[in-house]
PDB file of C-alpha atoms and ligand atoms in Angstrom:
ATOM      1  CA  UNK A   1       0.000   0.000   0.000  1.00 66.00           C
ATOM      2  CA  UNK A   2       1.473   3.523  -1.185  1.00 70.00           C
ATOM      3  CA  UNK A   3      -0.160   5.728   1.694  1.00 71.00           C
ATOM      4  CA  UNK A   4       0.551   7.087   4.989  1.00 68.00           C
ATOM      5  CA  UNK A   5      -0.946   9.883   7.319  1.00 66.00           C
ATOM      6  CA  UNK A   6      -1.332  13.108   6.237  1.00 63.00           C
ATOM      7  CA  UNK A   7       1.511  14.364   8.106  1.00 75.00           C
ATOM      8  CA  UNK A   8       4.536  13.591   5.544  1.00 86.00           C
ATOM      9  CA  UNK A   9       6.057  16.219   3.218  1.00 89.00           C
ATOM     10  CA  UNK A  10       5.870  16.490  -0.439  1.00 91.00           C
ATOM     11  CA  UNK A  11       9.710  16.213  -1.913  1.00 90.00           C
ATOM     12  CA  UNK A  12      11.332  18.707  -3.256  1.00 89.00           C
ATOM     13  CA  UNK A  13      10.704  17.618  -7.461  1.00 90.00           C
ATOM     14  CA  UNK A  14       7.533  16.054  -6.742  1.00 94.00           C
ATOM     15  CA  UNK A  15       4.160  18.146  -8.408  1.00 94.00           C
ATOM     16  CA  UNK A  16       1.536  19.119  -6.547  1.00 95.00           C
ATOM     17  CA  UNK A  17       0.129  15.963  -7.101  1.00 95.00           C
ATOM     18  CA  UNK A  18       3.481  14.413  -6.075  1.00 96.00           C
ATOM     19  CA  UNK A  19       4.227  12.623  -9.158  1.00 97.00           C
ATOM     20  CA  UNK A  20       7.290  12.544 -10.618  1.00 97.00           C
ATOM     21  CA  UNK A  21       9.228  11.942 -14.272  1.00 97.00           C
ATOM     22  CA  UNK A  22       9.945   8.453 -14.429  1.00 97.00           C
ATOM     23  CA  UNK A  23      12.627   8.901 -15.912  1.00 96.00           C
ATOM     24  CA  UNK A  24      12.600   5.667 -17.902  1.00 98.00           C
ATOM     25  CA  UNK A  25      15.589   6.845 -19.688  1.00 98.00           C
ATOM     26  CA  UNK A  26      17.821   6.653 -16.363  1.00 97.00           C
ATOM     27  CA  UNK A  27      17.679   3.075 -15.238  1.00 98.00           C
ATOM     28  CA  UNK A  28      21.041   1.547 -15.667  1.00 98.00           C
ATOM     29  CA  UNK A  29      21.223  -2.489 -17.721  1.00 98.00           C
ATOM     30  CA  UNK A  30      21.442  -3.829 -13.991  1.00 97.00           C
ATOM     31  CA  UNK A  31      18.394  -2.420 -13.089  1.00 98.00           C
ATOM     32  CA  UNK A  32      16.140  -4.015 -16.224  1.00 98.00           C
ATOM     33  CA  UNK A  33      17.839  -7.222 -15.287  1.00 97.00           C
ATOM     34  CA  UNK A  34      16.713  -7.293 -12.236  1.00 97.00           C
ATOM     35  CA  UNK A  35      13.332  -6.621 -13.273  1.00 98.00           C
ATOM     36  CA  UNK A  36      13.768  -9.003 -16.231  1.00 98.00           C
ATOM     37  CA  UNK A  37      15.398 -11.642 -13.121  1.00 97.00           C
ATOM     38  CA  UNK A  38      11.645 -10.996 -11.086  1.00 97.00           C
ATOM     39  CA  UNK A  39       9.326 -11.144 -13.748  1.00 97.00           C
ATOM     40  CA  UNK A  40      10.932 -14.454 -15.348  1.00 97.00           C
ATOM     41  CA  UNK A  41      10.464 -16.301 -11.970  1.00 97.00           C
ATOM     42  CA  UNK A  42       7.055 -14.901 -11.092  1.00 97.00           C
ATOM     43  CA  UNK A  43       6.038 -15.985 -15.149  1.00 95.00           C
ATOM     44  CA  UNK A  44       7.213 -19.416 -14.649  1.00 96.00           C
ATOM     45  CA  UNK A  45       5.755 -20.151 -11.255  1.00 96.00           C
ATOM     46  CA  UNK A  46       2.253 -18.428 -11.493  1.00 97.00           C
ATOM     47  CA  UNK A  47       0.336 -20.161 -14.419  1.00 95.00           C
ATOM     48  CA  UNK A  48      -1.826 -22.004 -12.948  1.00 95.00           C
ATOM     49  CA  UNK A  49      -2.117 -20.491  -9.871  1.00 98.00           C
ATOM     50  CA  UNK A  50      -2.804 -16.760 -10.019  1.00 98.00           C
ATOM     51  CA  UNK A  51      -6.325 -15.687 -11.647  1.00 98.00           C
ATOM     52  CA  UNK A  52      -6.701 -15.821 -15.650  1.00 97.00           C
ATOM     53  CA  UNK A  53      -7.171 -11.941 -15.871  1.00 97.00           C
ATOM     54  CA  UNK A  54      -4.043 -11.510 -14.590  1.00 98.00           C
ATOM     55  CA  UNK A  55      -2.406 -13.475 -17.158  1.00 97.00           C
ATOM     56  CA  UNK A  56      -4.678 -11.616 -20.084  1.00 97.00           C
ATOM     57  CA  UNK A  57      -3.796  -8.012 -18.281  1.00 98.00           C
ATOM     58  CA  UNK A  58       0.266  -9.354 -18.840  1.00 97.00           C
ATOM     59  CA  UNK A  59       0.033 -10.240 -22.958  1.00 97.00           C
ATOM     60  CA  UNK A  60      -2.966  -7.186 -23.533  1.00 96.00           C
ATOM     61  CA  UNK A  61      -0.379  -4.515 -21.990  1.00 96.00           C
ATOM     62  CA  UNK A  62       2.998  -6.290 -23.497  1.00 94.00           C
ATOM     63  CA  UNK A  63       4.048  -6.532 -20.074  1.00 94.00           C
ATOM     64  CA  UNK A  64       5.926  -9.886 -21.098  1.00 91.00           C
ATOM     65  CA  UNK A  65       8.795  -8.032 -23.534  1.00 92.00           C
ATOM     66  CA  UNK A  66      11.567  -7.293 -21.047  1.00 96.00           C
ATOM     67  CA  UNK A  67      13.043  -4.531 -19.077  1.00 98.00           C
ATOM     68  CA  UNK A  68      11.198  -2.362 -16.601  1.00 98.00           C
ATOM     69  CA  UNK A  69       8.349  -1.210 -18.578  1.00 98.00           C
ATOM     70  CA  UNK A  70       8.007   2.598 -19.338  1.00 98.00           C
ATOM     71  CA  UNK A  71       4.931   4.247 -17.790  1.00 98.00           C
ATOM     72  CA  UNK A  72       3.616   6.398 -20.854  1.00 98.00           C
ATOM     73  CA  UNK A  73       3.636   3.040 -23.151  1.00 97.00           C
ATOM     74  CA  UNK A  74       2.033   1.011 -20.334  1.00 97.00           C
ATOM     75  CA  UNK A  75      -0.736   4.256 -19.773  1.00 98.00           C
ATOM     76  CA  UNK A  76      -1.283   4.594 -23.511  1.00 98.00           C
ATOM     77  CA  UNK A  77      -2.173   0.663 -23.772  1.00 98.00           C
ATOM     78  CA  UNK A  78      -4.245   1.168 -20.034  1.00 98.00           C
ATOM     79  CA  UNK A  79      -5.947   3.817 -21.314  1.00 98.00           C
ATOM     80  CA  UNK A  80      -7.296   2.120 -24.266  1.00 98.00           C
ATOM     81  CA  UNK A  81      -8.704  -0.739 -22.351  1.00 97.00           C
ATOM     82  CA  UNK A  82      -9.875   0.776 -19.276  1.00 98.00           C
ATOM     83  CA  UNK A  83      -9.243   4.510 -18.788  1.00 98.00           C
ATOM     84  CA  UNK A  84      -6.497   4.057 -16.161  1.00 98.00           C
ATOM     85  CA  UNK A  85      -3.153   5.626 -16.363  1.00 98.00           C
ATOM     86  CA  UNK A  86       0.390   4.610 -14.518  1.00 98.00           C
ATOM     87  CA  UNK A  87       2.504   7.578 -12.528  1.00 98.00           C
ATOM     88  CA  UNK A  88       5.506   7.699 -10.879  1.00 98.00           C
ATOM     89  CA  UNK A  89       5.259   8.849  -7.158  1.00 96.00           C
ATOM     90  CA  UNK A  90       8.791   9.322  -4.899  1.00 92.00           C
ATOM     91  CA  UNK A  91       7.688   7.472  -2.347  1.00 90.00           C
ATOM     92  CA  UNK A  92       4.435   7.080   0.351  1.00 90.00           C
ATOM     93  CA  UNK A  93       2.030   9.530  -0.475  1.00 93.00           C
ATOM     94  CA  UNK A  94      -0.690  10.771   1.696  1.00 93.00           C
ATOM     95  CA  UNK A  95      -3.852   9.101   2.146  1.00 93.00           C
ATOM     96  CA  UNK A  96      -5.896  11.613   0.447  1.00 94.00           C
ATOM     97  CA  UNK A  97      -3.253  12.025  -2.729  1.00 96.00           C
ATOM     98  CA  UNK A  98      -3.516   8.417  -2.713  1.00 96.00           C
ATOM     99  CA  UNK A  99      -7.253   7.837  -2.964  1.00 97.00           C
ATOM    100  CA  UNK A 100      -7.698  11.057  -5.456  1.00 97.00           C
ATOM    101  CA  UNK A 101      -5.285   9.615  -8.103  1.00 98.00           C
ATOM    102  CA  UNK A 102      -7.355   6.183  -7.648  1.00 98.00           C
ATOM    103  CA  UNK A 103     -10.554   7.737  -7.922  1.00 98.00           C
ATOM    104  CA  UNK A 104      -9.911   9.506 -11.246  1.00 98.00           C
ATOM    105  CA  UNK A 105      -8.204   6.123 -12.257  1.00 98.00           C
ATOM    106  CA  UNK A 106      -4.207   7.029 -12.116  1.00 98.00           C
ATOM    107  CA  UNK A 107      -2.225   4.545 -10.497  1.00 98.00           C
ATOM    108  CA  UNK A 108       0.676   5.696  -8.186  1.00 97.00           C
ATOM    109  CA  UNK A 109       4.061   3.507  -8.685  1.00 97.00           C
ATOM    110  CA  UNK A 110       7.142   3.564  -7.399  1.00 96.00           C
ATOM    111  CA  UNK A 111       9.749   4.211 -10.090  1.00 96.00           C
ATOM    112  CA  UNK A 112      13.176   1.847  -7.916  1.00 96.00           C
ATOM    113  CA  UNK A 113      13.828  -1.160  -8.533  1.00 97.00           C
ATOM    114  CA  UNK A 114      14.865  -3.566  -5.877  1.00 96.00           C
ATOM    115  CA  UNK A 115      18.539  -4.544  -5.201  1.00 94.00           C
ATOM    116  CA  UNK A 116      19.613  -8.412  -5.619  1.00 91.00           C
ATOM    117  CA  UNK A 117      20.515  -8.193  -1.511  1.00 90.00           C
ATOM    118  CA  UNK A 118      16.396  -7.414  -1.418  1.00 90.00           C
ATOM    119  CA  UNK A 119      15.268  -9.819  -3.599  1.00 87.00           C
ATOM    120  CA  UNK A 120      12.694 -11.489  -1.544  1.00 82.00           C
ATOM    121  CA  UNK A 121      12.155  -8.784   0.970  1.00 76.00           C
ATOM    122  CA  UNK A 122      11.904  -5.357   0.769  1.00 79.00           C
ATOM    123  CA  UNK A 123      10.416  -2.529   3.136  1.00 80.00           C
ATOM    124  CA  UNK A 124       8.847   0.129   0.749  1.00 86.00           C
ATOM    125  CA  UNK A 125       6.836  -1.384  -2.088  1.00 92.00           C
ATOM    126  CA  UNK A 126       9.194  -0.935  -5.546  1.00 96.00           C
ATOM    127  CA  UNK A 127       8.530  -1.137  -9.184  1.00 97.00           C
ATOM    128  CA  UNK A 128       7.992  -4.608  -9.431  1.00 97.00           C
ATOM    129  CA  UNK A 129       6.009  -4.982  -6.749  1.00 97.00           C
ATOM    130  CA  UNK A 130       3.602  -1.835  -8.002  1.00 97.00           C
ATOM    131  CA  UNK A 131       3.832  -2.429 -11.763  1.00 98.00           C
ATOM    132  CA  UNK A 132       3.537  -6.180 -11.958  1.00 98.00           C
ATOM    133  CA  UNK A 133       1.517  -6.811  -9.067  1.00 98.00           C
ATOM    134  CA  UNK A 134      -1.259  -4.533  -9.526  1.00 98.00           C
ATOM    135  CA  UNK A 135      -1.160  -3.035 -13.309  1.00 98.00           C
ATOM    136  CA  UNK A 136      -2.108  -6.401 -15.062  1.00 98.00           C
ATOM    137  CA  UNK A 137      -5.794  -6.747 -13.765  1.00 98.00           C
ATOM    138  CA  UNK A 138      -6.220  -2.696 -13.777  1.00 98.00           C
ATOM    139  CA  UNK A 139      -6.306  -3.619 -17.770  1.00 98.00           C
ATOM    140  CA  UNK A 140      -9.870  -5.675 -16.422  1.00 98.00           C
ATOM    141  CA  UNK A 141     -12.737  -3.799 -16.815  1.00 98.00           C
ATOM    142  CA  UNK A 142     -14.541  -4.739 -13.369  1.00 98.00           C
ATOM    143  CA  UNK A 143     -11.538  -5.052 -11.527  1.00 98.00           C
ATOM    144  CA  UNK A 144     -10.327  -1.302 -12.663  1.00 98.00           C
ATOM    145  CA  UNK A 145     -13.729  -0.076 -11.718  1.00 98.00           C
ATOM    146  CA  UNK A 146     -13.161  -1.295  -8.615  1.00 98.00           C
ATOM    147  CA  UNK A 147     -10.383   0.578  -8.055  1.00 98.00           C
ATOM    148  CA  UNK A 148     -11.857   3.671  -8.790  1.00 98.00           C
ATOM    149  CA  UNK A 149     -14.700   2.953  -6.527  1.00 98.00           C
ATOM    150  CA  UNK A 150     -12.142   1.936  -3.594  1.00 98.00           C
ATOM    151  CA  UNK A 151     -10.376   5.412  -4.141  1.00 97.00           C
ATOM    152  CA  UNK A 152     -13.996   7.427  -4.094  1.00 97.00           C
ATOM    153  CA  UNK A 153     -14.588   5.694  -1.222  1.00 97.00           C
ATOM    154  CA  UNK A 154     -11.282   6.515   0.592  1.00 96.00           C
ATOM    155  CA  UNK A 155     -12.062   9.823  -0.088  1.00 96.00           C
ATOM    156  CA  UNK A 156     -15.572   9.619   1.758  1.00 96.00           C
ATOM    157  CA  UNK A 157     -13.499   7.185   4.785  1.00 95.00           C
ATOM    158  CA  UNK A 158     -11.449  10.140   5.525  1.00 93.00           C
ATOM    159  CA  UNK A 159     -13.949  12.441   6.029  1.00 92.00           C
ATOM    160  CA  UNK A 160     -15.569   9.811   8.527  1.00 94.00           C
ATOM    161  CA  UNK A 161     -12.305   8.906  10.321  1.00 93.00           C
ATOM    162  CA  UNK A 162     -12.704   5.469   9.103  1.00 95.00           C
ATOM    163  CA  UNK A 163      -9.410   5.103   6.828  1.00 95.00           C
ATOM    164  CA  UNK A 164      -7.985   2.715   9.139  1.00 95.00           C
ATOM    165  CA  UNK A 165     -11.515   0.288   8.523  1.00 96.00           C
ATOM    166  CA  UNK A 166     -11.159   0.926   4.852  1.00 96.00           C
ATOM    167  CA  UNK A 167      -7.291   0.229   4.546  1.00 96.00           C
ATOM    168  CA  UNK A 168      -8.195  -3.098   5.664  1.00 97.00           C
ATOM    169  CA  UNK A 169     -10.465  -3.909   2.677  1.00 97.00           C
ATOM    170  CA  UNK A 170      -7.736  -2.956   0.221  1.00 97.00           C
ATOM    171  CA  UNK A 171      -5.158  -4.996   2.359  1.00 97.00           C
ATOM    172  CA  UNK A 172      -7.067  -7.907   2.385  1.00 98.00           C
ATOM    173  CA  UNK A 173      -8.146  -7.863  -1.575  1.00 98.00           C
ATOM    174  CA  UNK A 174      -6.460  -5.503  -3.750  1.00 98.00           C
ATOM    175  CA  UNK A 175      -2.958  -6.606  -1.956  1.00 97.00           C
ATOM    176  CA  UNK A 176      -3.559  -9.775  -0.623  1.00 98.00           C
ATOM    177  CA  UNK A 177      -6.609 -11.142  -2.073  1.00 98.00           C
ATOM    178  CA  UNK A 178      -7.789 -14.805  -3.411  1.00 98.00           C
ATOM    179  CA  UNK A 179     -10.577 -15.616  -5.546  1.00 98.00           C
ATOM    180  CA  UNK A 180     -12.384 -18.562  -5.947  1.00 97.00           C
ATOM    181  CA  UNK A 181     -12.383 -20.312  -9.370  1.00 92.00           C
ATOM    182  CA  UNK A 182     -14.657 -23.311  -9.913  1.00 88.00           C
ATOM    183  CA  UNK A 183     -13.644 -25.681  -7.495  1.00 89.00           C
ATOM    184  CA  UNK A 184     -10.123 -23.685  -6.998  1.00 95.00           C
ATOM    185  CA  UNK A 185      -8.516 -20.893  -5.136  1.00 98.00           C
ATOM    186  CA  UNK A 186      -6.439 -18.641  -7.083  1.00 98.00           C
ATOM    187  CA  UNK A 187      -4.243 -15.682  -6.549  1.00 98.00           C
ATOM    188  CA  UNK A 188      -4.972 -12.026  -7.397  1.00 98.00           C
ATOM    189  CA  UNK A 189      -3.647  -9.769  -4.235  1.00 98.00           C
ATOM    190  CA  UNK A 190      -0.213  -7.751  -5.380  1.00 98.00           C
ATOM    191  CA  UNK A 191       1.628  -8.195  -2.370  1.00 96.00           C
ATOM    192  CA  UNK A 192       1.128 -12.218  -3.230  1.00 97.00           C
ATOM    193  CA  UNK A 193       1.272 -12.393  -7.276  1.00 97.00           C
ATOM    194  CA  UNK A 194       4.673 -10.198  -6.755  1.00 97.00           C
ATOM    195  CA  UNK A 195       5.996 -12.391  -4.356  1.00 96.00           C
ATOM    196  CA  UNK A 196       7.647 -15.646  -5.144  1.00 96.00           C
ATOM    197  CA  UNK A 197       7.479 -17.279  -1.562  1.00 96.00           C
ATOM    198  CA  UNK A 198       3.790 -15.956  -0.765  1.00 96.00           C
ATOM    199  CA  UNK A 199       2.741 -16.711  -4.096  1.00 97.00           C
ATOM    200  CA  UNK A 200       3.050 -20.297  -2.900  1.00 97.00           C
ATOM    201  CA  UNK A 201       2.407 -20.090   1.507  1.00 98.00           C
ATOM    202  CA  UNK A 202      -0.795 -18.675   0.108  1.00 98.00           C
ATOM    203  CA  UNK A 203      -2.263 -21.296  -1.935  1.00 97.00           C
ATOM    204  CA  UNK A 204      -0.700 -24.317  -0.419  1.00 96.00           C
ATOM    205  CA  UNK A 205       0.656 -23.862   2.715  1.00 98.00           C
ATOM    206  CA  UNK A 206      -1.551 -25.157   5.842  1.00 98.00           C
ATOM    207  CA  UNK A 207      -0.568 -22.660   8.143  1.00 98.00           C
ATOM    208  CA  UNK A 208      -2.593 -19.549   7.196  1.00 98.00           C
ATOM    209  CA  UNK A 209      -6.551 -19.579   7.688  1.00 98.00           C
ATOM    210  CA  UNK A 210      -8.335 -18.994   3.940  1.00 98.00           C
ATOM    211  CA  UNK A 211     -11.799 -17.744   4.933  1.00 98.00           C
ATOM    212  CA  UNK A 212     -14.841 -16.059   2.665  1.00 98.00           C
ATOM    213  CA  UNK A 213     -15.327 -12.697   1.832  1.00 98.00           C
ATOM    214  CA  UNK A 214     -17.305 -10.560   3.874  1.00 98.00           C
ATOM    215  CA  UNK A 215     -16.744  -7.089   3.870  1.00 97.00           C
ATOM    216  CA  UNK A 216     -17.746  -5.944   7.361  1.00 97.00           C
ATOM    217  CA  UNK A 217     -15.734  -8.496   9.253  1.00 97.00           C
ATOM    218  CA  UNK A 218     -12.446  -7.754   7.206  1.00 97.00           C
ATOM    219  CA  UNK A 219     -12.727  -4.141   8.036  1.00 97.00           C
ATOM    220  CA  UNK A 220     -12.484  -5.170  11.394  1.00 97.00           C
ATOM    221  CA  UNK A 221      -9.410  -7.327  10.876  1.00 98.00           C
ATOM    222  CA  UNK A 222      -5.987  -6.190  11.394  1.00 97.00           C
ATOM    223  CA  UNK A 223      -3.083  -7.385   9.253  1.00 96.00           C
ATOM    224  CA  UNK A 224       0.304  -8.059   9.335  1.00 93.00           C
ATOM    225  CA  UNK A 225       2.543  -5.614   7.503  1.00 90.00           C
ATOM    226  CA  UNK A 226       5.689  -7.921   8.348  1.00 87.00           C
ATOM    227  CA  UNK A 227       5.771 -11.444   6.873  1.00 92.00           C
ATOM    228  CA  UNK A 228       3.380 -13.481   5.283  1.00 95.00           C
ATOM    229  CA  UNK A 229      -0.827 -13.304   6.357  1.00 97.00           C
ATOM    230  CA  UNK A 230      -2.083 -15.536   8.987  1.00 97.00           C
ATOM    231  CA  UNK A 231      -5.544 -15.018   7.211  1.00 98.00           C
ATOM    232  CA  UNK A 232      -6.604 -14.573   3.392  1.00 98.00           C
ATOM    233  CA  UNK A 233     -10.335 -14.022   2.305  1.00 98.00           C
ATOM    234  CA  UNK A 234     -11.830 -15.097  -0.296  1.00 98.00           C
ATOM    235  CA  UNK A 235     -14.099 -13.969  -3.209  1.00 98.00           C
ATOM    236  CA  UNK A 236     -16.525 -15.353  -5.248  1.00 98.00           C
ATOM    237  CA  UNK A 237     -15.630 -12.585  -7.757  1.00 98.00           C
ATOM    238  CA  UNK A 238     -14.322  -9.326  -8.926  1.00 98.00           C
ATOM    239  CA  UNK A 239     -18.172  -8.400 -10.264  1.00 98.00           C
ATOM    240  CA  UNK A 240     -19.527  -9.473  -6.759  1.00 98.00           C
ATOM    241  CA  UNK A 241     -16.438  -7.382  -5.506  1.00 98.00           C
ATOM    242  CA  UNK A 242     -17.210  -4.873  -6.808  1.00 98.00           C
ATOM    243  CA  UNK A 243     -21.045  -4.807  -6.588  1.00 98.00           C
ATOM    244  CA  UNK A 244     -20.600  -5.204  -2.813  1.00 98.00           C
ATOM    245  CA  UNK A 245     -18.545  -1.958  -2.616  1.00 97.00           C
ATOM    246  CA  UNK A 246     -20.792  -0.104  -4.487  1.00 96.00           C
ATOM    247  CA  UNK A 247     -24.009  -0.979  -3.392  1.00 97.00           C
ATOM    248  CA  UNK A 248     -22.576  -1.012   0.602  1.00 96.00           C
ATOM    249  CA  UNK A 249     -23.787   2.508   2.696  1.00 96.00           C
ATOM    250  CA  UNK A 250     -19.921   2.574   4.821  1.00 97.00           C
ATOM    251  CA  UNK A 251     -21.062   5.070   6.647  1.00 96.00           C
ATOM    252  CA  UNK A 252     -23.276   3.138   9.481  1.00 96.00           C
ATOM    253  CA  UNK A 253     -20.932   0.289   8.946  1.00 96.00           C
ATOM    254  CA  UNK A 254     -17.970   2.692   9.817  1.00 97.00           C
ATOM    255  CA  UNK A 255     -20.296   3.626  12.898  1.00 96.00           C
ATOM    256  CA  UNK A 256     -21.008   0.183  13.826  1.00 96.00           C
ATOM    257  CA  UNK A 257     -16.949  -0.750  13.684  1.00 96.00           C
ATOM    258  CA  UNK A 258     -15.960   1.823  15.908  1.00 94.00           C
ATOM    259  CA  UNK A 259     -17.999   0.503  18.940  1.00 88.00           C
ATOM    260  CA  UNK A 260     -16.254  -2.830  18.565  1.00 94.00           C
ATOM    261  CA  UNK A 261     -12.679  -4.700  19.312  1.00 95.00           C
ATOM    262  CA  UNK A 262     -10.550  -5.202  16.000  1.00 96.00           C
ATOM    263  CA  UNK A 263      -9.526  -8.774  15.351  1.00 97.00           C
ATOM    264  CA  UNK A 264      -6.308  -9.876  15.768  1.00 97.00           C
ATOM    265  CA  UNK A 265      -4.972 -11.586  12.378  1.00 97.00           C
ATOM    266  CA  UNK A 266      -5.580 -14.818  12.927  1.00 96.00           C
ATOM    267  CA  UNK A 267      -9.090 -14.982  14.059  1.00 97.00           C
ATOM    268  CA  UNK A 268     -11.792 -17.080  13.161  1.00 97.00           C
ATOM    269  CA  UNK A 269     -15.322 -16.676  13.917  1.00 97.00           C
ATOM    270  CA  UNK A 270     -18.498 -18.873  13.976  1.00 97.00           C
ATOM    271  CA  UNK A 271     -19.814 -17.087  11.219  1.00 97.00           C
ATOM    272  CA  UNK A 272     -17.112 -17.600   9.068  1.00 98.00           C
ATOM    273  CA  UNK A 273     -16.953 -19.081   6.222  1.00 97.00           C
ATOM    274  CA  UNK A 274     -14.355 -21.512   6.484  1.00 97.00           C
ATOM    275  CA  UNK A 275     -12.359 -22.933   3.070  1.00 97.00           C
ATOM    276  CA  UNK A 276      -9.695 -23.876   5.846  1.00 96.00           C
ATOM    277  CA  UNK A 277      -8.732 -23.186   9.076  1.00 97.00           C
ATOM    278  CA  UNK A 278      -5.105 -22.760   9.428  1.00 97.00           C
ATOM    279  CA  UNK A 279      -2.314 -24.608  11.760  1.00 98.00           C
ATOM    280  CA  UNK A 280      -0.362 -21.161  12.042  1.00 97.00           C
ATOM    281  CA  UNK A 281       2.611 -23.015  12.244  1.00 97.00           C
ATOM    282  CA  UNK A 282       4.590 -20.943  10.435  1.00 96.00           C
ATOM    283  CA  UNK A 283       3.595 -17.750  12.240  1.00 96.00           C
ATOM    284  CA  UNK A 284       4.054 -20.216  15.410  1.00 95.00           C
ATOM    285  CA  UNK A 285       7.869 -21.050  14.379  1.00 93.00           C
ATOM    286  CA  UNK A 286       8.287 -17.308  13.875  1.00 87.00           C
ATOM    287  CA  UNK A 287       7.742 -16.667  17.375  1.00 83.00           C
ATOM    288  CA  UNK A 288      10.119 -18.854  18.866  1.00 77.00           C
ATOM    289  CA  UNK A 289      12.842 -18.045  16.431  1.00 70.00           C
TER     290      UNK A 289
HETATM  291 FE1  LIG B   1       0.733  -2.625  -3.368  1.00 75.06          FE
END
């Protein structure tokens, strides 16, 4: 997630709007290998596991010719499917810079690129985790809509002093989402599809719980910004996603969740429901260690 409170300071370079130049031109041979090094092992390992529109989002924007992709090609082919444009940003951005560029359907990227000494872990989300995690299914009609509607709504949260409730919902989909495919769970979060060892503790690993969808409880559920999730939730679609979001009031719900206890992350509750409940072992071992 590319947002923090209100109390950082725009960079000196950075617009109004904080974006930046990407600067496409500047990135050194070492810098499109790496991205070329990420993308090959994500492309090899995902098929299969991470949600068809993904995959279509990857060939309809060229994403698959190598090097770290320029924004103004990527915009001009996002633009043409779905109205949504790719900008550089230096860094965090504040909430409500973050939810205006996402409600008029810019998305706000990172423009560095990982070192090889931070290949599987890195603090502040980079280019490969912004532009190949999330730009493939904003080339999806319903998921880019819902995008836009997430950011209109952040707007509207912030307002309410509920931004903390609706950070959760984008946690727990846009970044960390599954989706449920016929008989089969499959990936479509960011902060999983960009991420070669959650790509796979997320689909097949016992330890974390995988629970349904529902929008009220997951606003009420906190998340882990360190290691992997101890819970993922499930939807039965990006349409029904998306419906929920915009049909939902927030407001009362916001009213309702402020009376009550969050839940800690790996919570399950009789209403639930339950595609599996997790062992937590691996959260478990991390305890000890
Ligand atoms: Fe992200």
């Amino acid at each position: 997630m590319r947002m923090a409170n209100a109390n950082i300071e725009r960079p000196e370079g950075a617009a109004e709007d904080w974006t930046i130049p990407q600067n496409w031109g500047a990135y050194t041979p070492a810098e499109h290998a790496m991205w070329d090094q990420l993308f090959e092992r994500q492309a090899a390992m995902l098929p299969g596991r991470v949600v068809q529109e993904f995959i279509d989002g990857l060939d309809m924007l060229r994403m698959t010719k190598p090097g770290i992709p320029d924004f103004d090609e990527l915009s001009e082919r996002l633009m043409r499917a779905t109205g949504w444009q790719v900008v550089a940003v230096p860094g965090l951005v504040p909430d409500r810079v973050f939810f205006d560029h996402l409600a008029n359907r810019r998305f706000v990227a990172g423009r560095f690129i990982r070192t090889p000494e931070q290949l599987d872990y890195l603090q502040e989300p980079d280019i490969f985790h912004d532009v190949f995690g999330h730009v493939p299914l904003l080339a999806n009609p319903i998921f880019a809509d819902y995008m836009q509607a997430y950011g209109e709504g952040g707007l509207r949260a912030d307002g309410l002093g509920a931004i903390e409730n609706l950070a959760r919902l984008y946690w727990y989909t846009v970044e960390f989402g599954l989706i449920r495919q016929g008989s089969d769970l499959k990936l479509y979060g960011a902060g999983i599809v960009s991420s070669y060892g959650e790509s796979l503790f997320a689909l097949d690993d016992p330890s974390p719980n995988r629970l349904g969808f529902d929008l009220k409880r997951l606003m009420r559920t906190q998340y882990r910004i360190d290691d992997f999730q101890q819970s993922y939730f499930v939807i039965d679609s990006f349409e029904d996603l998306l419906r929920q979001t915009i049909e939902t009031d927030f407001a009362p719900l916001y009213d309702e969740l402020r009376g009550q206890q969050a839940l800690e992350v790996a919570t399950v509750l009789p209403q639930d429901h339950v595609f599996n409940i997790g062992t937590q072992a691996y959260a478990k071992t991390k305890e000890i260690a």
